[in-house]
Coordinates of C-alpha atoms in Angstrom, one line a residue:
Chain G
M1280 CA 67.3 -20.9 55.2
T1281 CA 67.9 -20.1 51.4
D1282 CA 64.5 -21.7 50.5
L1283 CA 62.9 -18.7 52.0
A1284 CA 62.2 -16.0 49.3
I1285 CA 61.7 -13.3 52.0
E1286 CA 62.6 -13.2 55.5
I1287 CA 61.5 -10.1 57.6
T1288 CA 62.2 -9.7 61.3
D1289 CA 61.0 -7.0 63.6
L1290 CA 60.2 -4.5 60.8
T1291 CA 58.9 -1.3 62.1
V1292 CA 57.9 1.7 60.0
A1293 CA 56.7 4.9 61.3
Y1294 CA 55.6 8.3 59.8
Q1295 CA 56.7 10.8 62.3
D1296 CA 55.8 9.0 65.5
K1297 CA 52.8 7.2 64.2
P1298 CA 53.7 3.5 63.6
V1299 CA 52.4 2.1 60.3
L1300 CA 54.1 -1.2 60.7
W1301 CA 54.8 -2.5 64.2
D1302 CA 57.4 -5.2 64.6
V1303 CA 56.4 -7.4 61.7
D1304 CA 58.0 -10.9 61.3
L1305 CA 57.4 -12.7 58.1
A1306 CA 58.8 -15.7 56.3
V1307 CA 57.8 -16.5 52.9
P1308 CA 58.9 -19.7 51.1
T1309 CA 60.0 -19.8 47.6
A1310 CA 57.4 -20.6 44.8
T1311 CA 54.4 -19.4 46.7
L1312 CA 51.7 -16.9 45.8
M1313 CA 51.1 -14.7 48.8
A1314 CA 48.3 -12.4 49.3
I1315 CA 48.7 -9.5 51.9
V1316 CA 45.2 -8.5 53.2
G1317 CA 44.1 -6.1 55.7
P1318 CA 41.8 -3.0 56.2
N1319 CA 42.7 0.4 54.8
G1320 CA 45.6 1.9 56.5
A1321 CA 46.9 -1.5 57.7
G1322 CA 50.3 -0.8 56.2
K1323 CA 50.1 -3.2 53.2
T1324 CA 51.7 -1.0 50.6
T1325 CA 54.1 0.3 53.3
L1326 CA 55.3 -3.3 53.8
I1327 CA 56.1 -3.6 50.2
K1328 CA 57.8 -0.3 49.9
A1329 CA 59.8 -0.9 53.1
V1330 CA 61.1 -4.2 51.6
L1331 CA 62.0 -2.5 48.5
G1332 CA 63.7 0.4 50.5
L1333 CA 61.3 3.0 49.1
V1334 CA 60.3 4.1 52.7
K1335 CA 62.7 4.1 55.5
S1336 CA 62.3 1.6 58.3
A1337 CA 62.8 2.5 61.8
A1338 CA 63.9 -0.9 62.8
G1339 CA 64.1 -4.5 61.5
Q1340 CA 65.8 -6.5 58.9
V1341 CA 64.7 -7.7 55.5
L1342 CA 66.4 -10.6 53.7
I1343 CA 65.6 -11.5 50.0
H1344 CA 66.7 -15.1 49.3
G1345 CA 69.1 -14.8 52.2
K1346 CA 70.7 -11.3 51.5
A1347 CA 69.9 -7.6 51.8
Y1348 CA 67.7 -6.0 49.1
A1349 CA 70.6 -3.9 47.7
E1350 CA 72.5 -7.0 46.8
Q1351 CA 69.4 -8.8 45.4
R1352 CA 67.8 -5.9 43.3
H1353 CA 68.1 -8.0 40.1
L1354 CA 66.0 -10.8 41.7
V1355 CA 63.1 -8.5 42.5
G1356 CA 60.2 -7.3 40.3
Y1357 CA 57.9 -4.4 41.3
V1358 CA 54.4 -3.6 40.1
P1359 CA 53.4 -0.4 41.9
Q1360 CA 49.8 0.6 42.2
R1361 CA 48.4 1.6 38.7
G1362 CA 47.4 5.1 40.0
S1363 CA 50.9 5.9 41.2
V1364 CA 52.0 7.2 37.8
D1365 CA 50.9 9.8 35.4
W1366 CA 49.3 7.9 32.4
D1367 CA 49.4 11.1 30.4
F1368 CA 53.2 10.9 30.2
P1369 CA 54.4 11.2 26.6
T1370 CA 55.4 7.7 25.8
S1371 CA 54.2 4.3 24.3
V1372 CA 53.4 1.0 25.8
L1373 CA 56.4 -0.7 24.5
D1374 CA 58.6 2.0 26.0
V1375 CA 56.9 1.5 29.5
V1376 CA 57.5 -2.1 29.4
T1377 CA 61.2 -1.7 28.3
M1378 CA 61.7 0.3 31.5
G1379 CA 61.4 -3.0 33.3
R1380 CA 65.0 -3.7 31.7
Y1381 CA 66.6 -0.5 32.9
G1382 CA 67.7 -2.1 36.2
E1383 CA 69.6 -4.8 34.4
L1384 CA 71.1 -2.3 31.9
G1385 CA 72.2 -0.1 34.5
W1386 CA 73.4 3.6 34.1
F1387 CA 74.1 5.0 30.7
K1388 CA 73.4 1.9 28.7
R1389 CA 70.5 2.3 26.3
P1390 CA 67.9 -0.3 25.5
G1391 CA 68.4 -1.9 22.1
K1392 CA 67.0 -4.8 20.2
T1393 CA 67.3 -7.4 22.8
E1394 CA 65.3 -5.3 25.3
R1395 CA 62.7 -4.4 22.7
E1396 CA 62.3 -8.1 21.9
A1397 CA 61.9 -9.1 25.4
A1398 CA 59.4 -6.4 25.9
L1399 CA 57.3 -7.5 23.0
E1400 CA 57.3 -11.0 24.2
A1401 CA 56.2 -9.9 27.7
L1402 CA 53.4 -7.8 26.0
A1403 CA 52.3 -11.0 24.1
Q1404 CA 52.2 -13.0 27.4
V1405 CA 49.8 -10.5 28.9
G1406 CA 47.7 -10.4 25.7
M1407 CA 48.7 -6.8 24.8
A1408 CA 50.9 -7.6 21.7
D1409 CA 48.7 -5.4 19.4
Y1410 CA 49.1 -2.4 21.8
A1411 CA 52.9 -2.1 21.6
S1412 CA 52.9 1.3 19.8
R1413 CA 49.9 2.6 21.5
Q1414 CA 50.1 5.8 23.4
I1415 CA 49.8 5.0 27.2
S1416 CA 47.1 7.7 27.8
Q1417 CA 44.7 5.6 25.5
L1418 CA 44.8 2.6 27.6
S1419 CA 41.9 1.3 29.8
G1420 CA 42.4 0.4 33.5
G1421 CA 42.8 -3.3 32.7
Q1422 CA 45.3 -2.6 29.9
Q1423 CA 47.3 -0.2 32.2
Q1424 CA 47.4 -3.1 34.7
R1425 CA 48.6 -5.6 32.1
T1426 CA 51.2 -3.1 30.9
F1427 CA 52.7 -2.8 34.3
L1428 CA 52.5 -6.7 34.7
A1429 CA 54.4 -7.0 31.3
R1430 CA 57.0 -4.4 32.7
A1431 CA 57.6 -6.7 35.7
L1432 CA 57.8 -9.8 33.6
V1433 CA 60.6 -8.4 31.5
Q1434 CA 62.5 -7.9 34.7
N1435 CA 62.8 -11.6 34.7
A1436 CA 62.9 -11.6 38.5
Q1437 CA 62.6 -14.5 41.0
L1438 CA 60.4 -12.5 43.3
Y1439 CA 57.6 -10.1 42.4
F1440 CA 55.9 -7.5 44.7
M1441 CA 52.6 -6.4 43.2
D1442 CA 50.5 -3.6 44.8
E1443 CA 46.9 -4.3 44.1
P1444 CA 47.3 -6.0 40.6
F1445 CA 43.6 -6.7 40.3
Q1446 CA 42.5 -3.1 41.1
G1447 CA 39.9 -1.8 38.7
V1448 CA 40.3 -4.5 36.1
D1449 CA 37.4 -6.4 34.5
A1450 CA 36.8 -10.2 35.0
T1451 CA 38.7 -11.2 31.9
T1452 CA 41.8 -9.3 32.8
E1453 CA 41.7 -10.6 36.4
R1454 CA 41.4 -14.2 35.0
A1455 CA 44.4 -13.4 32.8
I1456 CA 46.4 -12.0 35.6
V1457 CA 45.8 -14.9 37.8
D1458 CA 46.9 -17.3 35.1
I1459 CA 50.2 -15.5 34.7
L1460 CA 50.8 -15.5 38.5
K1461 CA 50.2 -19.3 38.5
S1462 CA 52.6 -19.7 35.6
L1463 CA 55.2 -17.7 37.5
R1464 CA 54.8 -20.1 40.5
A1465 CA 55.1 -23.0 38.3
A1466 CA 58.4 -21.6 37.2
G1467 CA 59.6 -21.6 40.8
K1468 CA 58.9 -17.8 41.3
T1469 CA 57.5 -16.1 44.3
V1470 CA 54.7 -13.5 44.1
V1471 CA 53.6 -11.2 47.0
A1472 CA 50.5 -9.2 46.1
V1473 CA 48.4 -6.7 48.1
H1474 CA 44.9 -8.0 47.6
H1475 CA 41.5 -6.6 48.5
D1476 CA 38.9 -9.1 47.5
L1477 CA 38.8 -11.6 50.4
Q1478 CA 36.5 -13.9 48.6
T1479 CA 39.2 -14.9 46.0
V1480 CA 42.0 -15.3 48.3
P1481 CA 41.7 -19.1 48.6
E1482 CA 41.2 -19.5 44.9
Y1483 CA 44.2 -17.3 43.7
F1484 CA 46.7 -17.6 46.5
D1485 CA 48.3 -20.4 48.5
W1486 CA 49.8 -18.3 51.2
V1487 CA 48.4 -15.4 53.1
T1488 CA 49.4 -12.6 55.4
L1489 CA 46.8 -10.8 57.5
L1490 CA 48.0 -7.4 58.5
N1491 CA 46.7 -4.6 60.6
V1492 CA 49.7 -2.5 61.5
R1493 CA 50.9 -5.7 63.4
R1494 CA 51.1 -9.0 61.7
I1495 CA 47.9 -10.8 62.7
A1496 CA 48.6 -14.1 61.0
S1497 CA 50.7 -15.4 58.2
G1498 CA 51.0 -19.1 56.6
P1499 CA 49.3 -21.3 54.1
V1500 CA 45.7 -20.2 53.4
A1501 CA 44.2 -23.2 54.9
E1502 CA 45.9 -22.4 58.2
A1503 CA 46.0 -18.7 58.4
F1504 CA 42.8 -17.5 56.6
T1505 CA 40.5 -18.3 59.4
E1506 CA 37.4 -16.6 60.6
E1507 CA 39.1 -15.7 63.9
N1508 CA 42.1 -14.2 62.3
L1509 CA 40.0 -12.2 59.8
R1510 CA 38.1 -10.8 62.7
L1511 CA 41.3 -9.9 64.5
A1512 CA 42.5 -8.0 61.4
Y1513 CA 39.3 -6.2 60.4
G1514 CA 38.1 -5.6 63.9
G1515 CA 34.8 -7.4 63.4
R1516 CA 34.0 -5.3 60.4
V1517 CA 33.6 -8.3 58.3
A1518 CA 30.3 -10.1 58.2
F1519 CA 30.8 -13.8 57.5
L1520 CA 28.5 -15.5 55.1
S1521 CA 29.8 -19.0 55.9
P1522 CA 32.1 -20.0 58.7
H1523 CA 34.7 -21.4 56.4
Q1524 CA 36.6 -19.6 53.6
H1525 CA 34.1 -17.6 51.8
A1526 CA 34.1 -14.1 53.5
P1527 CA 32.7 -11.2 51.6
S1528 CA 35.2 -8.5 50.3
E1529 CA 35.8 -5.7 52.7
P1530 CA 33.4 -2.8 52.6
A1531 CA 35.8 -0.2 51.0
G1532 CA 38.6 -0.4 48.6
G1533 CA 41.8 1.7 48.5
G1534 CA 45.1 1.8 50.1
Chain B
M561 CA 71.5 43.1 9.5
S562 CA 74.5 44.3 11.6
A563 CA 76.7 42.0 13.5
P564 CA 75.4 43.1 16.9
Q565 CA 71.8 42.4 15.7
L566 CA 72.8 38.8 14.6
E567 CA 74.7 38.4 17.9
I568 CA 71.7 39.5 20.0
Q569 CA 69.5 36.9 18.1
L570 CA 72.1 34.3 18.5
I571 CA 72.3 34.9 22.3
A572 CA 68.4 34.8 22.5
A573 CA 68.3 31.5 20.6
L574 CA 70.9 29.9 22.8
V575 CA 69.1 31.2 26.0
A576 CA 65.8 29.8 24.6
V577 CA 67.3 26.3 23.9
A578 CA 69.2 26.1 27.3
C579 CA 65.9 26.8 29.0
A580 CA 63.5 24.7 26.8
L581 CA 65.5 21.5 27.4
P582 CA 65.3 21.1 31.2
G583 CA 61.8 22.9 31.0
V584 CA 60.4 19.8 29.4
F585 CA 61.2 17.7 32.6
L586 CA 59.9 20.4 34.9
V587 CA 56.7 20.5 33.0
L588 CA 56.3 16.7 33.1
R589 CA 57.2 16.6 36.8
R590 CA 54.7 19.3 37.5
M591 CA 57.3 21.5 38.9
A592 CA 57.0 24.4 36.4
M593 CA 56.7 26.9 39.2
M594 CA 60.0 25.7 40.6
S595 CA 61.7 27.5 37.8
D596 CA 60.1 30.8 38.9
A597 CA 61.5 30.2 42.4
I598 CA 65.0 29.2 41.1
S599 CA 65.2 31.9 38.7
H600 CA 64.7 34.5 41.3
T601 CA 66.7 32.9 44.3
V602 CA 69.9 32.5 42.2
L603 CA 70.3 36.3 42.7
L604 CA 70.9 35.7 46.4
G605 CA 73.7 33.1 45.5
I606 CA 75.2 35.7 43.2
V607 CA 75.1 38.5 45.8
L608 CA 76.4 36.3 48.5
L609 CA 79.4 35.0 46.5
F610 CA 80.0 38.6 45.2
F611 CA 80.6 39.7 48.8
V612 CA 83.2 36.9 49.0
V613 CA 85.1 37.2 45.7
R614 CA 84.3 40.9 45.0
D615 CA 84.3 40.3 41.3
L616 CA 81.2 40.1 39.1
E617 CA 83.0 38.3 36.4
S618 CA 84.0 35.4 38.6
P619 CA 82.9 31.9 37.5
W620 CA 82.3 31.3 41.3
L621 CA 79.2 33.4 41.1
I622 CA 77.6 30.7 38.8
L623 CA 78.3 28.0 41.3
G624 CA 77.1 30.1 44.2
A625 CA 73.9 30.8 42.3
A626 CA 73.4 27.2 41.3
G627 CA 74.0 26.0 45.0
M628 CA 71.3 28.6 46.0
G629 CA 68.9 27.2 43.3
V630 CA 69.3 23.8 44.8
L631 CA 69.0 25.2 48.4
T632 CA 65.7 26.7 47.3
V633 CA 64.4 23.2 46.3
V634 CA 65.5 21.7 49.4
L635 CA 63.9 24.5 51.6
V636 CA 60.6 24.1 49.7
E637 CA 60.8 20.4 50.3
V638 CA 61.5 20.9 54.1
V639 CA 58.5 23.3 54.3
N640 CA 56.3 21.0 52.3
N641 CA 57.3 17.9 54.3
T642 CA 56.2 19.5 57.5
G643 CA 52.8 18.6 56.2
L644 CA 51.4 22.0 57.2
V645 CA 51.7 23.7 54.0
K646 CA 51.1 22.5 50.4
Q647 CA 53.9 22.5 47.8
D648 CA 52.5 25.6 45.8
A649 CA 52.3 27.6 49.0
A650 CA 55.9 26.4 50.1
I651 CA 57.2 27.7 46.9
G652 CA 55.4 31.1 47.5
L653 CA 56.8 31.3 50.9
V654 CA 60.5 30.3 50.3
F655 CA 61.4 32.2 47.1
P656 CA 60.2 35.6 47.9
A657 CA 62.0 35.4 51.3
L658 CA 65.3 34.6 49.5
F659 CA 64.8 37.0 46.7
S660 CA 63.8 39.9 48.8
L661 CA 66.9 39.2 51.0
A662 CA 69.0 39.5 47.8
V663 CA 67.2 42.7 46.9
I664 CA 68.0 44.2 50.4
L665 CA 71.6 43.2 50.3
I666 CA 72.1 44.7 46.8
S667 CA 70.4 48.1 47.7
R668 CA 72.2 48.3 51.0
F669 CA 75.6 47.1 50.4
A670 CA 76.2 46.8 46.7
S671 CA 74.4 49.7 45.2
G672 CA 77.7 51.0 43.6
V673 CA 78.4 47.9 41.6
H674 CA 76.7 46.7 38.4
L675 CA 74.0 44.6 40.1
D676 CA 70.8 46.5 39.8
T677 CA 67.3 45.1 40.4
D678 CA 65.8 46.2 37.0
A679 CA 68.4 44.2 35.2
V680 CA 67.5 41.2 37.4
L681 CA 63.9 41.2 36.1
L682 CA 64.3 42.0 32.6
G683 CA 67.9 41.6 31.7
E684 CA 70.0 43.7 29.4
L685 CA 70.0 41.7 26.1
A686 CA 70.5 44.8 23.9
F687 CA 73.9 45.5 25.6
A688 CA 75.1 41.8 25.5
P689 CA 77.2 42.3 22.4
F690 CA 79.3 44.9 24.1
E691 CA 80.9 42.6 26.6
R692 CA 83.2 40.5 24.6
L693 CA 85.3 37.5 25.1
T694 CA 87.9 36.0 22.8
V695 CA 88.4 32.2 22.9
L696 CA 90.7 30.3 20.5
G697 CA 90.9 33.5 18.6
I698 CA 87.2 33.8 18.1
D699 CA 85.9 37.1 19.1
L700 CA 82.1 36.7 20.3
P701 CA 79.9 38.3 23.0
K702 CA 80.7 36.6 26.4
A703 CA 77.0 35.6 26.7
V704 CA 77.3 33.6 23.5
W705 CA 80.3 31.6 25.1
V706 CA 78.4 31.2 28.4
M707 CA 75.0 30.2 26.9
G708 CA 76.6 28.1 24.2
G709 CA 78.4 26.2 26.9
I710 CA 75.3 25.7 29.0
V711 CA 73.3 24.5 26.0
L712 CA 76.0 21.9 25.4
I713 CA 76.1 20.9 29.0
N714 CA 72.3 20.5 29.2
L715 CA 72.1 18.6 25.7
S716 CA 75.0 16.2 26.8
L717 CA 73.5 15.7 30.3
I718 CA 70.0 14.9 28.9
A719 CA 71.5 12.7 26.3
V720 CA 73.7 10.7 28.7
F721 CA 70.9 10.4 31.3
Y722 CA 68.0 10.3 29.0
K723 CA 66.7 6.8 30.1
E724 CA 67.3 7.5 33.8
L725 CA 65.6 10.9 33.7
K726 CA 62.7 9.4 31.7
L727 CA 62.0 6.6 34.2
A728 CA 62.6 8.8 37.2
T729 CA 60.1 11.3 35.8
F730 CA 57.4 8.7 34.9
D731 CA 57.8 6.3 37.8
P732 CA 60.2 7.2 40.6
A733 CA 59.2 4.3 42.7
L734 CA 60.4 1.8 40.1
A735 CA 63.5 3.8 39.4
A736 CA 64.4 3.7 43.2
A737 CA 63.7 0.0 43.4
L738 CA 65.8 -0.7 40.3
G739 CA 68.7 1.3 42.0
L740 CA 68.5 4.2 39.5
A741 CA 68.7 7.0 42.3
P742 CA 65.8 9.2 41.4
A743 CA 66.7 11.5 44.2
A744 CA 70.1 12.2 42.8
L745 CA 68.7 12.7 39.3
H746 CA 66.1 15.1 40.8
Y747 CA 68.8 17.3 42.4
G748 CA 70.9 16.9 39.3
L749 CA 68.0 18.2 37.2
M750 CA 67.5 21.2 39.8
T751 CA 71.2 22.0 39.4
M752 CA 70.8 22.0 35.6
V753 CA 67.9 24.3 36.0
S754 CA 69.8 26.7 38.4
V755 CA 72.9 26.9 36.2
T756 CA 70.7 27.6 33.3
A757 CA 68.9 30.2 35.2
V758 CA 72.0 32.0 36.3
G759 CA 73.4 32.0 32.8
A760 CA 70.2 33.1 31.3
F761 CA 69.3 35.7 33.7
E762 CA 72.3 37.8 33.1
S763 CA 71.1 38.1 29.5
V764 CA 67.3 38.1 29.7
G765 CA 66.3 38.5 33.3
S766 CA 64.4 36.1 35.5
V767 CA 61.0 36.6 34.1
L768 CA 62.0 35.4 30.6
V769 CA 63.8 32.5 32.1
V770 CA 60.4 31.2 33.6
A771 CA 58.6 32.0 30.2
L772 CA 61.3 30.1 28.2
M773 CA 61.3 27.0 30.6
V774 CA 57.6 26.6 30.8
G775 CA 56.1 28.0 27.6
P776 CA 57.8 26.1 24.8
A777 CA 57.7 22.7 26.9
A778 CA 54.0 23.2 27.7
A779 CA 53.4 23.9 23.9
A780 CA 55.5 20.9 22.8
R781 CA 53.5 18.6 25.0
L782 CA 50.4 19.5 23.1
L783 CA 52.1 18.7 19.9
T784 CA 53.6 15.3 20.4
D785 CA 53.2 12.1 22.5
N786 CA 56.9 11.2 22.2
L787 CA 59.4 12.5 24.7
K788 CA 62.3 12.9 22.3
R789 CA 60.1 14.8 19.9
M790 CA 59.0 16.9 22.7
L791 CA 62.4 17.9 23.7
A792 CA 63.3 18.7 20.0
L793 CA 60.0 20.7 19.6
S794 CA 60.4 22.6 22.9
A795 CA 63.8 23.7 21.7
G796 CA 62.6 24.7 18.3
L797 CA 59.7 26.7 19.7
G798 CA 62.0 28.3 22.1
V799 CA 64.2 29.5 19.2
V800 CA 61.1 30.9 17.2
S801 CA 60.1 32.8 20.4
A802 CA 63.5 34.2 20.7
I803 CA 63.9 35.3 17.0
G804 CA 60.3 36.4 16.8
G805 CA 60.6 38.3 20.1
Y806 CA 63.7 40.2 18.8
W807 CA 61.9 41.3 15.7
L808 CA 58.8 42.3 17.6
A809 CA 60.9 44.4 20.0
R810 CA 62.5 46.1 17.0
G811 CA 59.0 46.8 15.4
L812 CA 57.7 48.1 18.7
D813 CA 60.9 49.7 19.9
A814 CA 60.3 47.8 23.2
N815 CA 62.4 45.7 25.5
I816 CA 63.7 42.6 23.9
A817 CA 63.2 40.3 26.8
G818 CA 59.6 41.3 27.3
S819 CA 58.8 40.8 23.7
M820 CA 60.4 37.4 23.8
A821 CA 58.2 36.4 26.7
T822 CA 55.1 37.8 24.8
V823 CA 55.9 35.8 21.7
T824 CA 56.3 32.7 23.9
G825 CA 52.9 33.3 25.3
I826 CA 51.3 34.0 21.8
L827 CA 53.0 30.9 20.5
F828 CA 51.5 28.8 23.4
V829 CA 48.0 30.2 22.7
V830 CA 48.3 29.4 19.0
V831 CA 49.4 25.8 19.8
L832 CA 46.7 25.4 22.3
V833 CA 44.1 26.4 19.7
L834 CA 45.5 24.7 16.7
A835 CA 47.4 21.7 17.9
P836 CA 46.4 18.8 15.6
E837 CA 45.1 16.3 18.1
R838 CA 45.0 18.0 21.5
G839 CA 44.2 21.6 20.4
L840 CA 40.9 23.2 21.2
V841 CA 39.8 23.2 17.6
A842 CA 40.5 19.4 17.2
L843 CA 38.9 18.8 20.5
A844 CA 35.7 20.6 19.4
Q845 CA 35.7 18.8 16.1
R846 CA 36.2 15.5 17.8
R847 CA 33.3 16.1 20.3
A848 CA 31.1 17.1 17.4
R849 CA 32.0 14.0 15.4
Q850 CA 31.5 11.8 18.5
R851 CA 28.0 13.4 19.0
W852 CA 26.9 12.5 15.5
E853 CA 28.4 9.0 15.8
F854 CA 26.7 8.3 19.2
A855 CA 23.4 9.6 17.9
Q856 CA 23.8 7.2 14.9
A857 CA 24.6 4.4 17.2
M858 CA 21.5 5.3 19.3
L859 CA 19.4 5.3 16.2
A860 CA 20.7 1.8 15.3
I861 CA 20.2 0.4 18.8
H862 CA 16.7 2.0 18.9
L863 CA 15.8 0.2 15.6
L864 CA 17.5 -3.2 16.7
N865 CA 15.5 -3.1 20.0
H866 CA 12.2 -2.7 18.2
E867 CA 12.9 -5.1 15.2
G868 CA 10.3 -7.8 15.0
R869 CA 8.1 -6.2 17.4
P870 CA 4.6 -5.1 16.7
D871 CA 5.4 -1.4 17.5
Y872 CA 8.2 -1.5 14.8
D873 CA 6.3 0.4 12.1
E874 CA 5.4 3.1 14.6
E875 CA 8.9 3.3 16.2
S876 CA 10.9 3.4 12.9
K877 CA 9.2 6.4 11.3
V878 CA 11.5 9.5 11.1
V879 CA 9.0 11.8 12.7
H880 CA 8.7 9.5 15.7
L881 CA 12.5 9.7 16.4
Q882 CA 11.8 13.4 17.4
E883 CA 9.1 12.2 19.8
H884 CA 10.7 9.1 21.2
L885 CA 14.3 10.0 21.4
R886 CA 13.5 13.7 22.0
W887 CA 15.6 14.9 19.2
T888 CA 14.9 18.3 17.6
P889 CA 13.7 18.0 14.0
D890 CA 17.0 19.3 12.6
F891 CA 19.1 16.9 14.6
A892 CA 17.0 14.0 13.8
A893 CA 17.2 14.9 10.1
G894 CA 21.0 15.2 10.4
V895 CA 21.4 11.9 12.1
V896 CA 19.3 10.0 9.6
A897 CA 21.0 11.6 6.7
R898 CA 24.2 10.6 8.1
A899 CA 23.1 7.2 8.9
L900 CA 21.6 6.8 5.3
E901 CA 24.9 8.1 3.7
G902 CA 26.9 5.6 6.0
E903 CA 24.5 2.8 4.8
L904 CA 23.7 2.0 8.4
V905 CA 19.9 2.3 7.5
Q906 CA 17.7 2.6 4.5
H907 CA 14.2 3.8 3.7
R908 CA 11.5 1.2 3.1
N909 CA 7.8 2.1 2.8
G910 CA 8.2 5.4 4.8
N911 CA 10.0 3.5 7.6
L912 CA 13.7 3.2 8.5
E913 CA 15.2 -0.2 8.2
L914 CA 18.6 -1.4 9.7
M915 CA 21.2 -2.5 7.1
E916 CA 23.8 -5.0 7.9
A917 CA 26.4 -2.3 8.9
G918 CA 23.9 -0.7 11.2
R919 CA 23.0 -3.9 13.0
E920 CA 26.6 -4.7 13.5
L921 CA 27.2 -1.1 14.9
A922 CA 24.3 -1.6 17.3
R923 CA 25.5 -5.1 18.5
Q924 CA 29.1 -3.7 19.0
R925 CA 27.9 -0.7 20.9
L926 CA 25.7 -2.8 23.2
M927 CA 28.5 -5.1 24.0
H928 CA 30.6 -2.3 25.5

């Protein structure tokens, strides 16, 4: 059982009485890159937030490497949606990346030289070494995304949840992020990412979950990412160019 | 200056610092109006506790008031969470209800005691030196002890929880995921605001509490991009407003709290206009500079596009810029003069010719 990075059983989340996730089961093996895809309002972000305990689940159980999330916090890194924070906050890029160490530091302890060095190293990894002292309001969308990624990297986690890591980034940044994801997998880490571009799923990921309130399919891309499953998830709203893996991206972006 | 004058200024400065510190986090969390709500509803807490302990000097009143402040926040959230009312409206619904309840209770049942509604709004700073308290053999106005204590508490809490408050304000989701209880910090901050409001409102009234929580912090935000410096600047601007307000009140023979709030407002406007990078003047200068830079880049790109083409002679004459780029003669002359000065272009046989720097600029701008 412990070679499963995530094991979710019967997870149900509802806002008031409207179900957002309905009885979702999911098992993700260690060292995979998994995409969560589905139409707007399918519950992709909610799934991640429920796993991290950020929204209350009405039912179900989540195990991270065999134990409850509260016991495994230190193993988990989180990249929220770029738009979820105020980029006009008075702080620097280095400071934001250092925040990734706050969990390990715990209450009261202040970040010091070790944390700063780890943050600088992570910034170098994402190609942002020159931006360490930059004010965060001056960053472009791609740079914001890289900063968030660096912040997750300093968490030095085993399992990463990323909410739309490619949202609003240019092709170069997308390439750079994919390379980092693949190096994480090579290091035995697991990445779960909410993804919007169906076309790049087979290229970037090796595992996929199709979600539309219920789990439509989950498994290796070759097995789960089929035309029939896509049609089930998107309700026939996806026109297929070729019968195999190259479906066009969904019509509209967003959550 | 007499001792009471010094003491009044000391109290005013302590109130300003006590308010300006949590004010920074309120402003950054876009909760500035919550200070308005809390500074009014604490009165209900004071009144209710007064009915229990029957003593206006009791420290229990501060606790009751702080509890009412937190209850205000909770009620606003409850109303907001129904999804039927937006947060600003929720604040506007909750606090007048609680405040008016307090006003009714005072006028109906406590009119004989020293709890009048005028004092609630504007405070009685001028009389503060009369009420004295001796601690460790030092005789000072009671308000100095109370506000000094609150300043110390606020300073130490912010110092101890600095990292946690920063993360919970910038990215509450990550704070929660990391186990750094942003909800507890939120209510902790609201308690700090409530205690500060109670302490301050006795001296300066609820209107000034709002002014001192929001004004200095908002001005400090325009002066720095660093949270620690913002806290220091906010406190400093608060002190300037306090002392400046005292002297304005003396000059005008007016209410001290009102004058302090006025100076807070004036100070904010001055910063808004003159702040080095974010101020209106700096902004206008930057826009003007960018307009000239952009025009020079346009000129360089225009010349680059026509370089080596048969129409180059035609396109590179200064007079034609007016026609082709639709620039006014003055503006075209200004752009060309600046481009010549920056060695982006040079004159040759009555035409403009790109120089190396100009060609480089055009290429760079075309790439982005």
